[in-house]
Short mmCIF file of C-alpha atoms in Angstrom, two decimals:
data_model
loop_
_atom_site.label_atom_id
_atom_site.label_comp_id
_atom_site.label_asym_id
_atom_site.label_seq_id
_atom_site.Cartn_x
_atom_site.Cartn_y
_atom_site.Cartn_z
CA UNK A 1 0.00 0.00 0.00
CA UNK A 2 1.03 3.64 -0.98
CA UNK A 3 1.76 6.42 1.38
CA UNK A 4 -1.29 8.04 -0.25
CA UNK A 5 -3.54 5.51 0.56
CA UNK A 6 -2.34 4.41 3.63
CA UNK A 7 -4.72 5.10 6.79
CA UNK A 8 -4.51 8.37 8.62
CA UNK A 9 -4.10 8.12 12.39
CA UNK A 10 -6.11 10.40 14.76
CA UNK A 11 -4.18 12.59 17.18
CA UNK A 12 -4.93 11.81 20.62
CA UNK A 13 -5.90 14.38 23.24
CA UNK A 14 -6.62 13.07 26.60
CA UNK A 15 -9.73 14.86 27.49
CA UNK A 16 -11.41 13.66 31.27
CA UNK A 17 -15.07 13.37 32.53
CA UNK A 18 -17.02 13.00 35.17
CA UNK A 19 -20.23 11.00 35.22
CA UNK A 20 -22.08 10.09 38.30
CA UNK A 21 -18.69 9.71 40.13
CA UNK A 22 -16.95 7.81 36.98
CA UNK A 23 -14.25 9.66 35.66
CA UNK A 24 -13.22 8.44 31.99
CA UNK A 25 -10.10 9.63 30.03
CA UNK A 26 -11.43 10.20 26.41
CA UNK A 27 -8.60 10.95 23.92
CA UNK A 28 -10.92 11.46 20.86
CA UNK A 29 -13.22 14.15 22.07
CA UNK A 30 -11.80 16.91 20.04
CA UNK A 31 -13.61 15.21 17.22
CA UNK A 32 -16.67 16.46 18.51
CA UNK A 33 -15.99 20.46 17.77
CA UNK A 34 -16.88 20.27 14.40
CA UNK A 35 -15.68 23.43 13.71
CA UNK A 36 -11.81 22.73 14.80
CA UNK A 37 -9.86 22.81 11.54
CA UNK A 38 -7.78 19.84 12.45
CA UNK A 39 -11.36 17.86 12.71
CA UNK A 40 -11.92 18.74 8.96
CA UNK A 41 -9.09 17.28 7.76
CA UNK A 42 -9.12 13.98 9.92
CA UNK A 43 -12.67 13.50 8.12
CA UNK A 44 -11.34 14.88 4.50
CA UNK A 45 -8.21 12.66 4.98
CA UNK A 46 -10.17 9.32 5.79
CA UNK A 47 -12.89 9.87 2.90
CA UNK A 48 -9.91 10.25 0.40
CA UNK A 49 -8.05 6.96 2.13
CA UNK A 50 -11.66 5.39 1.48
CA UNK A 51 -12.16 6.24 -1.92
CA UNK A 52 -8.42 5.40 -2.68
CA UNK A 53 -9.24 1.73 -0.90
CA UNK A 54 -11.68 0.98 -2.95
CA UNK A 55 -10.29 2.13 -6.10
CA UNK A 56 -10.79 -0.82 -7.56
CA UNK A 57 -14.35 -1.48 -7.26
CA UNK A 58 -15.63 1.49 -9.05
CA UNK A 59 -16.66 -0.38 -12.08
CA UNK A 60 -18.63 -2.79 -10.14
CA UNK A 61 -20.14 -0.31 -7.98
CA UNK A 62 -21.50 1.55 -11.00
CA UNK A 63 -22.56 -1.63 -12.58
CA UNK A 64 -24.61 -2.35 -9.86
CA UNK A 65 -26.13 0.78 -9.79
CA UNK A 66 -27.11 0.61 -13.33
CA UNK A 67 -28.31 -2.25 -12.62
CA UNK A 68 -30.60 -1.37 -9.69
CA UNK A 69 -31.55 1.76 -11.64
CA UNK A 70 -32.79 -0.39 -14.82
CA UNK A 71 -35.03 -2.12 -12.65
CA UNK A 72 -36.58 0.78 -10.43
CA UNK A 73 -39.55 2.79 -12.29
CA UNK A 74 -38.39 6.79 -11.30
CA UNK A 75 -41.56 8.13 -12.84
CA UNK A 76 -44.43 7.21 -10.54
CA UNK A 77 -47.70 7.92 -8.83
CA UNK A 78 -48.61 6.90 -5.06
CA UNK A 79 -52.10 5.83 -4.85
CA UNK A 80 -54.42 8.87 -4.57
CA UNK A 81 -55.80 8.93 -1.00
CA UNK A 82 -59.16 10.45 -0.33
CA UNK A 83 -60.37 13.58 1.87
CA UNK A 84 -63.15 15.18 1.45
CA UNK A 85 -63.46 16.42 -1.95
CA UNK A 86 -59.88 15.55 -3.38
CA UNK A 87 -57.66 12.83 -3.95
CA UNK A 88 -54.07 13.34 -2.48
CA UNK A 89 -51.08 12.09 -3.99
CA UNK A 90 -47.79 12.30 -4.98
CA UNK A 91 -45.30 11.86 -7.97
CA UNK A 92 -41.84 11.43 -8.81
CA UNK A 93 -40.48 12.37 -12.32
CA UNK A 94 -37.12 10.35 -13.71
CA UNK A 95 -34.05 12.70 -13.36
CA UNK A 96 -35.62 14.55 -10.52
CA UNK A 97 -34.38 14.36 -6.77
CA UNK A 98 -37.90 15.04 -4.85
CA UNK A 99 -41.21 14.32 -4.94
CA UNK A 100 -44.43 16.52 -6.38
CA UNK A 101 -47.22 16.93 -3.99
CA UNK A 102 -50.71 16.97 -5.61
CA UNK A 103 -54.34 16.66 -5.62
CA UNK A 104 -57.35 17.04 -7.60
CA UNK A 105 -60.92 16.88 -7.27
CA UNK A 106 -63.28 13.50 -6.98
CA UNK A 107 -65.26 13.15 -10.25
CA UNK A 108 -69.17 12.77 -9.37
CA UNK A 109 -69.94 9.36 -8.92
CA UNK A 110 -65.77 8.57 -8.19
CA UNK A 111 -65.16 5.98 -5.72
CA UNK A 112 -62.28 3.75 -6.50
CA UNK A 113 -58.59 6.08 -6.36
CA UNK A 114 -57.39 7.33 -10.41
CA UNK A 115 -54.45 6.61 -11.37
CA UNK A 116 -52.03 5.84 -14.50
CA UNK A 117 -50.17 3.20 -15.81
CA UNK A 118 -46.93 4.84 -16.63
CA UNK A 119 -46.79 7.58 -13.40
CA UNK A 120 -47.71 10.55 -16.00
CA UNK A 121 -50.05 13.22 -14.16
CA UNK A 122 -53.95 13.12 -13.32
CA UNK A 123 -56.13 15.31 -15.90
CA UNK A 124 -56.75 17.93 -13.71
CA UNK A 125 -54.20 18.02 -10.90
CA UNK A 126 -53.42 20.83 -8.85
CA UNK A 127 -49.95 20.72 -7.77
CA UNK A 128 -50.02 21.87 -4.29
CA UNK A 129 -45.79 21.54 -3.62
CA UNK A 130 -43.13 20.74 -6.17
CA UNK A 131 -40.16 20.03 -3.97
CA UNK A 132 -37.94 19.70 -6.98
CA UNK A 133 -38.34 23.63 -6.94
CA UNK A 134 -38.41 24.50 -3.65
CA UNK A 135 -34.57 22.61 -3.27
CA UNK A 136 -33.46 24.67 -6.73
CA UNK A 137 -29.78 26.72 -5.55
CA UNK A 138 -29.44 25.09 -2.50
CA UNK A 139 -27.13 22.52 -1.35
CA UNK A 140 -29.66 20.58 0.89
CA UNK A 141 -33.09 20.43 1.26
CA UNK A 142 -35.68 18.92 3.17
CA UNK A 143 -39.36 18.93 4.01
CA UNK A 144 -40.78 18.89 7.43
CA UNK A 145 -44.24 19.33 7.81
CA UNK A 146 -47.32 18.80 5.18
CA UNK A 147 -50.57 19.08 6.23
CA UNK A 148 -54.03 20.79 4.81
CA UNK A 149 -56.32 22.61 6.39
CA UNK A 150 -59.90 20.57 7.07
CA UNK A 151 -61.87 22.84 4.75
CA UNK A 152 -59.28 22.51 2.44
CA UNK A 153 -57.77 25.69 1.82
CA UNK A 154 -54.63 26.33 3.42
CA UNK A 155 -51.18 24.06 3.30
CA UNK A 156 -48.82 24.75 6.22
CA UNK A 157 -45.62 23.19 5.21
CA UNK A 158 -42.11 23.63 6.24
CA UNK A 159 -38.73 23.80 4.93
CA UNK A 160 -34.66 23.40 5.93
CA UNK A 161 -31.69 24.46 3.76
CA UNK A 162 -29.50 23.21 6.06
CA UNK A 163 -30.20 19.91 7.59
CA UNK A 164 -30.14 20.98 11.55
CA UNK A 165 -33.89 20.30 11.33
CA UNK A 166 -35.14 23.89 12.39
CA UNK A 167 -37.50 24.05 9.53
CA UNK A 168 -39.06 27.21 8.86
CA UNK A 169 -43.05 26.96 8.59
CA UNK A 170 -45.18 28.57 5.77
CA UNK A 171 -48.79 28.87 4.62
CA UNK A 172 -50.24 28.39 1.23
CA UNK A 173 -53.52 29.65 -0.05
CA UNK A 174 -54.31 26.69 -1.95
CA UNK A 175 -57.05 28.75 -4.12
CA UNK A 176 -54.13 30.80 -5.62
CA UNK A 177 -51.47 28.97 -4.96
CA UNK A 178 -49.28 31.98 -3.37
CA UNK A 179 -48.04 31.67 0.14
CA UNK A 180 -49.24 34.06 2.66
CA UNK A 181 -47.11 36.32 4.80
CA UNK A 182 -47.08 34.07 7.43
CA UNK A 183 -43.24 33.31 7.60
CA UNK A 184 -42.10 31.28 11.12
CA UNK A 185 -37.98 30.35 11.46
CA UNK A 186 -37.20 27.51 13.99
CA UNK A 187 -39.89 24.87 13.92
CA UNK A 188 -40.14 21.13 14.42
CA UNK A 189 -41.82 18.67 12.58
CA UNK A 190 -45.51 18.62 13.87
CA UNK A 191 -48.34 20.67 12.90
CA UNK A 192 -52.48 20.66 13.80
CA UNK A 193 -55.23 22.58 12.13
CA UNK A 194 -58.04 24.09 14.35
CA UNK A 195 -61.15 22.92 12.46
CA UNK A 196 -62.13 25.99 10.57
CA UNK A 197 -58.47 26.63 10.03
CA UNK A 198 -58.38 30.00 11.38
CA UNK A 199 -54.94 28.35 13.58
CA UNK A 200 -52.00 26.28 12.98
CA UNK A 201 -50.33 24.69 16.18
CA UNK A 202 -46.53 24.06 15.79
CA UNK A 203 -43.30 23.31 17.68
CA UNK A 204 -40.49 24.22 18.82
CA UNK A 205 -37.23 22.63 20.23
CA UNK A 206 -34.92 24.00 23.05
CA UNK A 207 -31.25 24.05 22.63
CA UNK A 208 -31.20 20.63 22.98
CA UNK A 209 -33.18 20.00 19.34
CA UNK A 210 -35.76 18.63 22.14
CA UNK A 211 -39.25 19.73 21.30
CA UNK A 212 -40.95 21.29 24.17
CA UNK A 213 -43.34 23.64 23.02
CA UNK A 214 -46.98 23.89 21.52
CA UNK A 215 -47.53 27.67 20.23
CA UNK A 216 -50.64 28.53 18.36
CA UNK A 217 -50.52 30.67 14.93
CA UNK A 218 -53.58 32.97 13.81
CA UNK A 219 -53.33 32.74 9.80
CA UNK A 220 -52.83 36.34 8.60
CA UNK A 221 -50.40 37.59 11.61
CA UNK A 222 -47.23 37.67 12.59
CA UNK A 223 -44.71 35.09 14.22
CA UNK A 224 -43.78 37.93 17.10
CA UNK A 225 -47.93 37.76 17.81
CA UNK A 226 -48.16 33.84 18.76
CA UNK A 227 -48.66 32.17 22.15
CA UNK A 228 -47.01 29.52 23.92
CA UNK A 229 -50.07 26.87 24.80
CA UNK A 230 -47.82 23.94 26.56
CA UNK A 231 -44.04 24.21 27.62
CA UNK A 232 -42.41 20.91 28.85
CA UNK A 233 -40.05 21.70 31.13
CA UNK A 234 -38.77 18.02 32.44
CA UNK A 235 -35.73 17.18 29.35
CA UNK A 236 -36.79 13.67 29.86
CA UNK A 237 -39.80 14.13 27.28
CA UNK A 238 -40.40 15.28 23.88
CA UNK A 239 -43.60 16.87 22.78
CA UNK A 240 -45.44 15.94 19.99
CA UNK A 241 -49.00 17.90 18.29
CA UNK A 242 -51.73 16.56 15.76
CA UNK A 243 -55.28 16.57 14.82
CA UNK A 244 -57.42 13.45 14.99
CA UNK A 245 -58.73 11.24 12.12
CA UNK A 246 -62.49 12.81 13.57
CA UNK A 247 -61.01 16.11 13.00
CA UNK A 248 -62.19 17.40 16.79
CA UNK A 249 -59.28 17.24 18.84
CA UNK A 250 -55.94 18.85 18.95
CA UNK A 251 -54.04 16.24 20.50
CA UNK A 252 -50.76 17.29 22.97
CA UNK A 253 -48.70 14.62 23.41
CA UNK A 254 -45.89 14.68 25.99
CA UNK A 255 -43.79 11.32 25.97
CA UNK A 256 -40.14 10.08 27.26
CA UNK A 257 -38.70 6.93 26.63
CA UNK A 258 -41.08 4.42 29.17
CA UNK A 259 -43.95 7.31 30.28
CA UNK A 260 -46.37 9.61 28.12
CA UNK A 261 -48.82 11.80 29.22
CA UNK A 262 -51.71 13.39 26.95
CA UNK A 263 -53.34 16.66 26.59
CA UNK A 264 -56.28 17.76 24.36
CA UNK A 265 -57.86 20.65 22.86
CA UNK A 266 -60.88 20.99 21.27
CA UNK A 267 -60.25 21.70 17.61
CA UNK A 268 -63.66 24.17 17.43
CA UNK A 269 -62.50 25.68 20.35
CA UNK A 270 -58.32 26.52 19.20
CA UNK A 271 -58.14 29.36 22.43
CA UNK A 272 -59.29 26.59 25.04
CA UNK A 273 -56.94 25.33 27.63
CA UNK A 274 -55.60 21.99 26.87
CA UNK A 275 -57.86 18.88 28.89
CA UNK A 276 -55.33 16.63 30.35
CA UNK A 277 -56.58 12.64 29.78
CA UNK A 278 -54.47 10.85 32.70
CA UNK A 279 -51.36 12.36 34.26
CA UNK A 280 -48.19 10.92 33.78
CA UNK A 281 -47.13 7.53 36.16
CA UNK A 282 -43.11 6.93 35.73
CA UNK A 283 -43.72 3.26 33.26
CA UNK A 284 -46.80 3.71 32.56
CA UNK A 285 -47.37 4.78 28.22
CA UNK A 286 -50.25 5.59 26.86
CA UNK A 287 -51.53 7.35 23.17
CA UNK A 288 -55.35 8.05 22.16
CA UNK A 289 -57.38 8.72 19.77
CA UNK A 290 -60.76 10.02 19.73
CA UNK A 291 -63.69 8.10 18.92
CA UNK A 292 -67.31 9.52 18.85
CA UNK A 293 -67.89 9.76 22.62
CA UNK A 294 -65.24 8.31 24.18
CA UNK A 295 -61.33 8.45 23.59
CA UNK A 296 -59.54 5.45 22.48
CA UNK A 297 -56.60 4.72 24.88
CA UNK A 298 -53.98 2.34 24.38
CA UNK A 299 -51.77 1.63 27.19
CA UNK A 300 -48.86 -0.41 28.97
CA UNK A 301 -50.44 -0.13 32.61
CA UNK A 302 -49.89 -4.01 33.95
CA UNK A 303 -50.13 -4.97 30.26
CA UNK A 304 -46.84 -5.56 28.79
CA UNK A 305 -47.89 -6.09 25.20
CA UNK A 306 -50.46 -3.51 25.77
CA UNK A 307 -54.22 -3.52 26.10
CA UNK A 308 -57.20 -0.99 24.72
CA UNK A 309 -58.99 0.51 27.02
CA UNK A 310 -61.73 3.85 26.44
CA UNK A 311 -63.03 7.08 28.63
CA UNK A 312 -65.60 9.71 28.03
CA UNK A 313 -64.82 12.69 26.17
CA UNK A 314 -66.97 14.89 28.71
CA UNK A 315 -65.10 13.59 31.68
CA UNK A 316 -61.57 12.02 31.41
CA UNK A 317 -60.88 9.15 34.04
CA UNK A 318 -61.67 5.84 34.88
CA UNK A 319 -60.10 3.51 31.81
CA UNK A 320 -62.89 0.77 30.77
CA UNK A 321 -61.27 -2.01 29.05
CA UNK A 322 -62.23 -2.76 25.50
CA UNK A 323 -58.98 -5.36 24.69
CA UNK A 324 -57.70 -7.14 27.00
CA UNK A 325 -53.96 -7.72 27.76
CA UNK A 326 -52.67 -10.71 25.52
CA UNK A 327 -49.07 -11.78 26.50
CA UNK A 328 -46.95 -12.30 23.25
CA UNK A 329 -49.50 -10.27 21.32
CA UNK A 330 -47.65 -6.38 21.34
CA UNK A 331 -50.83 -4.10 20.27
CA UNK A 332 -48.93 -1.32 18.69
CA UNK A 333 -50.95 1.39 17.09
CA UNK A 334 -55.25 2.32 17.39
CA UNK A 335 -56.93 3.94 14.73
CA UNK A 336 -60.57 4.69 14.97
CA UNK A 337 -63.26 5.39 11.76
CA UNK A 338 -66.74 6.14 12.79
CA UNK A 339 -67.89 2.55 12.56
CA UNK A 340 -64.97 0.17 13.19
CA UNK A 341 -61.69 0.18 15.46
CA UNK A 342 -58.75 -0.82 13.78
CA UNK A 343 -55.53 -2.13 15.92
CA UNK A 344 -51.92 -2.29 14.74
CA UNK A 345 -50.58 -5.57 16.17
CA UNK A 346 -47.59 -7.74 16.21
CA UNK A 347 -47.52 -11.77 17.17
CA UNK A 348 -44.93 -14.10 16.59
CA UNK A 349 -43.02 -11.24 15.34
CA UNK A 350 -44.98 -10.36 12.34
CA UNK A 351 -47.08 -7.49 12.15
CA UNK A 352 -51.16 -7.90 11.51
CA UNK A 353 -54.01 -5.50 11.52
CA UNK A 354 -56.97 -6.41 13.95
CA UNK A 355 -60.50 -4.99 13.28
CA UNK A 356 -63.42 -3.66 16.04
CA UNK A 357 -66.85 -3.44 14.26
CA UNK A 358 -68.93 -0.86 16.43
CA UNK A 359 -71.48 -2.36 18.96
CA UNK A 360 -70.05 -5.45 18.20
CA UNK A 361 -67.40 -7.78 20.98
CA UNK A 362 -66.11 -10.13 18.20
CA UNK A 363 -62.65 -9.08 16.56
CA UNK A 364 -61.23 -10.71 14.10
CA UNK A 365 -57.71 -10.55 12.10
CA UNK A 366 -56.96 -9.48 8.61
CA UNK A 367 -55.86 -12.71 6.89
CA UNK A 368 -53.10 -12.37 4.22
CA UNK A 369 -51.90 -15.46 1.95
CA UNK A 370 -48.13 -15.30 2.56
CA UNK A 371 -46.48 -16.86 5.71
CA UNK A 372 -43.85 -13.89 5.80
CA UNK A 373 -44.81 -10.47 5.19
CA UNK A 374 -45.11 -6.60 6.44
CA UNK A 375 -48.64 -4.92 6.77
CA UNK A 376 -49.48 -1.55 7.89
CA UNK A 377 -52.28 1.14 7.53
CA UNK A 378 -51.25 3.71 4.41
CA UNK A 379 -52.95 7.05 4.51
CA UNK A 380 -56.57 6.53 5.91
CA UNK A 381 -57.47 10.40 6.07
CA UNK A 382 -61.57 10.18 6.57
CA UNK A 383 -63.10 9.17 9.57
CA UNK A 384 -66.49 8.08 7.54
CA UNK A 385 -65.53 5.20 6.02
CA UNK A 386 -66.12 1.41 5.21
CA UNK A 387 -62.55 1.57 3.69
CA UNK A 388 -58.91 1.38 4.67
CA UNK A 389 -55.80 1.55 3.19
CA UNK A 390 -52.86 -0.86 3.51
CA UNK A 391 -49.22 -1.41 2.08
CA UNK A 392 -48.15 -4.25 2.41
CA UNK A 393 -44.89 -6.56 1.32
CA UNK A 394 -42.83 -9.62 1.82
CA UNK A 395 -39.22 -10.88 0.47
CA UNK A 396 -40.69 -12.20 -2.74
CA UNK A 397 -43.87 -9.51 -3.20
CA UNK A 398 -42.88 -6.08 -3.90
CA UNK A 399 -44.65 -3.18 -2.42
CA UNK A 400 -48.01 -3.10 -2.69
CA UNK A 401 -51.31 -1.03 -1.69
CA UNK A 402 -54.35 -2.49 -1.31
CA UNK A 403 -58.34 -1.08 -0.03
CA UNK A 404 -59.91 -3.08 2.75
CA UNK A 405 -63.38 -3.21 3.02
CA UNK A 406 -64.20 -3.56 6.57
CA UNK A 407 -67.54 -4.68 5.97
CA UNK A 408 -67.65 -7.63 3.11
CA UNK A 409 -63.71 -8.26 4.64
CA UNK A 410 -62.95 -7.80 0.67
CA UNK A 411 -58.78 -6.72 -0.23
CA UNK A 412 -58.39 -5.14 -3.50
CA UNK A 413 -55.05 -4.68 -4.68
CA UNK A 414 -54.46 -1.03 -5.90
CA UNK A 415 -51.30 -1.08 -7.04
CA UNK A 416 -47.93 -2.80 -6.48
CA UNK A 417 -44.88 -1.49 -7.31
CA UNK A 418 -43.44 -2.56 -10.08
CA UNK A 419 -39.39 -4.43 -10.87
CA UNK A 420 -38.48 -3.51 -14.02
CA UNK A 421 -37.02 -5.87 -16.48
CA UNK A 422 -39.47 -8.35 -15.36
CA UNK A 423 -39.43 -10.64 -12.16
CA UNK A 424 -40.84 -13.89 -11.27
CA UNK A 425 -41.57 -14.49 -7.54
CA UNK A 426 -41.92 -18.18 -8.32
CA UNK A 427 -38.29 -18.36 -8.66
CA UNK A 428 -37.99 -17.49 -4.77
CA UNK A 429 -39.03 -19.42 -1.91
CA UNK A 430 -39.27 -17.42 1.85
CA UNK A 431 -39.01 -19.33 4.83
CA UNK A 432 -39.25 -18.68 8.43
CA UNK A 433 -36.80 -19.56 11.22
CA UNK A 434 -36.12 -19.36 14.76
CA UNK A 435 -33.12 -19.04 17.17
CA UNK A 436 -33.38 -19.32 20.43
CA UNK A 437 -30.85 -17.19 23.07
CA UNK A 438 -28.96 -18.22 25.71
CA UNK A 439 -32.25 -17.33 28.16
CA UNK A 440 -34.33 -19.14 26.04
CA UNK A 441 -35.84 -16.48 23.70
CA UNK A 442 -37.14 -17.54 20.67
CA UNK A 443 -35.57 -14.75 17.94
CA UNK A 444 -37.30 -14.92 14.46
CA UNK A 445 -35.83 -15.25 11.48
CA UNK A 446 -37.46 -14.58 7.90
CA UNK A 447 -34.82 -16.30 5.45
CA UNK A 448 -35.31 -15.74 1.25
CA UNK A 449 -33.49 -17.74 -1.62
CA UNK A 450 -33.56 -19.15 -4.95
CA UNK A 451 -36.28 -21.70 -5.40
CA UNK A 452 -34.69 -25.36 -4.86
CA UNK A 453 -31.69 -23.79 -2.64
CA UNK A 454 -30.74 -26.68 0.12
CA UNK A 455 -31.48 -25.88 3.41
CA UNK A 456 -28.94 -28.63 4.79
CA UNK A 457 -26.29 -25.75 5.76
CA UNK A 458 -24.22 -26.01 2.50
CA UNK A 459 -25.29 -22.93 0.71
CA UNK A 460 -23.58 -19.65 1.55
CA UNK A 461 -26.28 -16.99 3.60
CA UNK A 462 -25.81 -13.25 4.17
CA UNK A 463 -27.04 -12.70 7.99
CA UNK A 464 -28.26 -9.42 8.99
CA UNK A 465 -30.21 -8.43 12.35
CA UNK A 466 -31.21 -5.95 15.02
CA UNK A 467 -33.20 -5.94 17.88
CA UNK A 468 -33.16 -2.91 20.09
CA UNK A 469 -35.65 -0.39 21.42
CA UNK A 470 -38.81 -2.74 19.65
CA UNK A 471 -37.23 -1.81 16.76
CA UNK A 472 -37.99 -4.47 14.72
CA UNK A 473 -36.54 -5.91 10.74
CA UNK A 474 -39.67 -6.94 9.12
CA UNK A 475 -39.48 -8.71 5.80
CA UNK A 476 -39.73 -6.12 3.45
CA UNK A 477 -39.18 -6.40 -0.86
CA UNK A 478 -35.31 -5.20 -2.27
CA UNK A 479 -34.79 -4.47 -5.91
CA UNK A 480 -31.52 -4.18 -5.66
CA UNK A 481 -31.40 -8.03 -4.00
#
């Protein structure tokens, strides 16, 4: 190896600290000052002793990009998603970086989502965002929030140029597609809609990037004018701000890493003071969503996996249970439409959707044909509705959206994504396995290969895994594998 492409060596500093008594001799802590000239060059040096390392696989790299690129379709369409009078999408054109935000209107009669075959535009779209615009002359860009008003008109949205993610937050008027005055520096993702959309909620993050406050916008005034509606002072939490599916509650959500606590505000009422649902307990986590009279709450209190339980809107308290606790069954996620309940659940470690008909006690699953795959809820914006939205995929099906209707139990596949250059699933077989750990833990493992392959230990496997903070690998579809 050359002296240009041998490894540079950092210079040590001994730097000590003190932790709860420990005191640790750290000779590498200069490299956090990221402004320290000598830092820049450590990191310049080792990306040029990288790309000098591996020299020699620059043809291969850029075969197998062309190769990955062949088979990906760049110009697309997401399925439209429906709210109120407009479908919602978005595109992506080949040769462009970002995305294009869109809608247009529902034809009379227009139930089942428009689309094309080749990705080209709706007749009739209104392009609410192009983001390949908004990022023109600058270095980086990225989006924060998105989110339209309930009556339709306005879209707060929010930019950064820098990637520190303090994203500055503007309104457009999407009648004449200009953006207003309205012009606020130093937000977080997050934003809420009062129902007529007269105010925007929004966040903000200390020094720490840790957001801790709620502040409440009138469209058509200044930044210097809003208020602050919730400050969380303990560091330990992060705060968090929507609007439910029902579109009645402004929803406050203060949560650390093992306890949450939940504030609401009624989104006809944007001045109110904020209703608190159950105060915080250290271990004890807890979401909600509202539901007609009651809200929805899921929760960890003496339920490990989690249980559903409900309380009235008029008076927050006592939690009746509407799920029970089900060890080895982790209920992840509640989403409630006027006339079903819809749970986000994981057993055996693969995720599953779990459905609540209204008035009635019976659940029952979602059944899908594959014995590995991923399911989730897409974008379910209306609250009246027989109809859901899910993606779904597996190591041999690539990603697909279907409509669920809750009542006939009927899946119909919208779209799935297409591999270009063709591709036969048959050709693949997906298995699953299991490990168990030293303490006896069984540890899942969802395994894909060539049709035929021997499962005797002879064929060479790539292994990869992680399994920290219920942070889980689901089996998910790769082009580029």
């Amino acid at each position: 190896m050359t002296t240009e492409t041998r490894a540079p060596i950092a210079k040590r500093i001994p730097t000590e600290r003190t932790h709860h008594g420990d005191t640790v001799i750290d000779e590498y802590a200069w490299l956090r000052n990221r402004d320290d000239p000598d830092t820049m060059a450590y990191l310049k040096a080792e990306n040029e002793y990288a790309e000098a390392a591996t020299a020699h696989l620059a043809e291969l790299r850029e075969t197998l990009f062309a190769e990955t690129k062949r088979r990906t379709q760049e110009t697309d369409l997401s399925v439209p998603a429906r709210k109120g009078g407009y479908w919602y999408y978005h595109r992506t054109v080949e040769g462009q970086q970002y995305s294009i935000v869109c809608r247009r209107p529902v034809a009379e009669g227009e139930t089942d989502p428009p689309l094309t075959v080749d990705g080209a535009p709706l007749e009739g779209e209104q392009v609410m965002l192009d983001c390949n615009q908004l990022a023109q002359g600058h270095d980086f860009f990225a989006l924060g929030t998105l989110e339209v008003s309930p009556d339709g008109r306005w879209l707060a949205y929010s930019t950064d140029f820098s990637g520190d993610e303090r994203f500055t937050l503007r309104i457009k008027d999407l009648t004449t597609g200009e953006d207003l005055a309205d012009e606020i520096p130093g937000t977080f993702y997050g934003t809420a809609w009062s129902a007529d959309g007269s105010t925007l909620f929004y966040l903000t993050v200390d020094d720490a990037w840790r957001p801790y406050r709620v502040w409440r916008h009138r469209v058509g005034t200044a930044a210097s004018e809003d208020t602050i509606v919730y400050q969380e002072d303990d560091e330990r939490f992060w705060v968090g701000v929507e609007l439910t599916r029902s579109e009645k509650f402004i929803v406050i959500d203060a949560h650390s890493k093992i306890t949450s606590e939940v504030r609401v505000i009624p989104a006809s009422d944007p001045d109110a003071e904020p209703i608190l649902i159950a105060p915080r307990r250290q271990g004890v986590e807890y979401t909600i969503e509202h539901h007609g009279h009651r809200f929805l709450i899921l929760h960890n209190d003496g339920a490990e996996d989690f249980a559903l339980a409900y309380t009235p809107v008029d008076a927050p308290g006592e939690w009746v249970p509407l799920i029970e606790h089900s060890p080895g069954t982790r209920l992840e996620a509640v989403d409630a439409f006027a006339n079903h309940i819809v749970v986000s659940l994981r057993t055996n470690g693969l995720t599953g959707i779990r459905v609540l008909p209204v008035g009635s006690t019976a659940s029952y699953d979602i059944e899908f044909p594959e014995p590995l795959y991923s399911v989730s809820l897409g974008e379910n914006h209306e609250y009246h509705t027989n109809t859901i939205r899910l993606r779904y995929a597996s190591l041999i099906t690539p990603e697909s959206v279907y409509d669920y209707d809750l009542v006939t139990r009927e899946l119909v596949l919208r779209r799935r994504k297409p591999v270009l250059g063709g591709f036969d699933p048959s050709g693949y077989e997906q298995h699953r396995e299991w490990a168990v750990a030293d303490d006896g833990t069984r540890v899942p493992i969802s395994l894909v290969c060539r049709a035929g392959t021997p499962r005797d230990g002879s064929a060479p496997c790539v292994l990869y895994g992680y399994g920290s903070y219920e942070a889980s690998m689901d089996p998910w579809f790769s082009v580029p594998r």
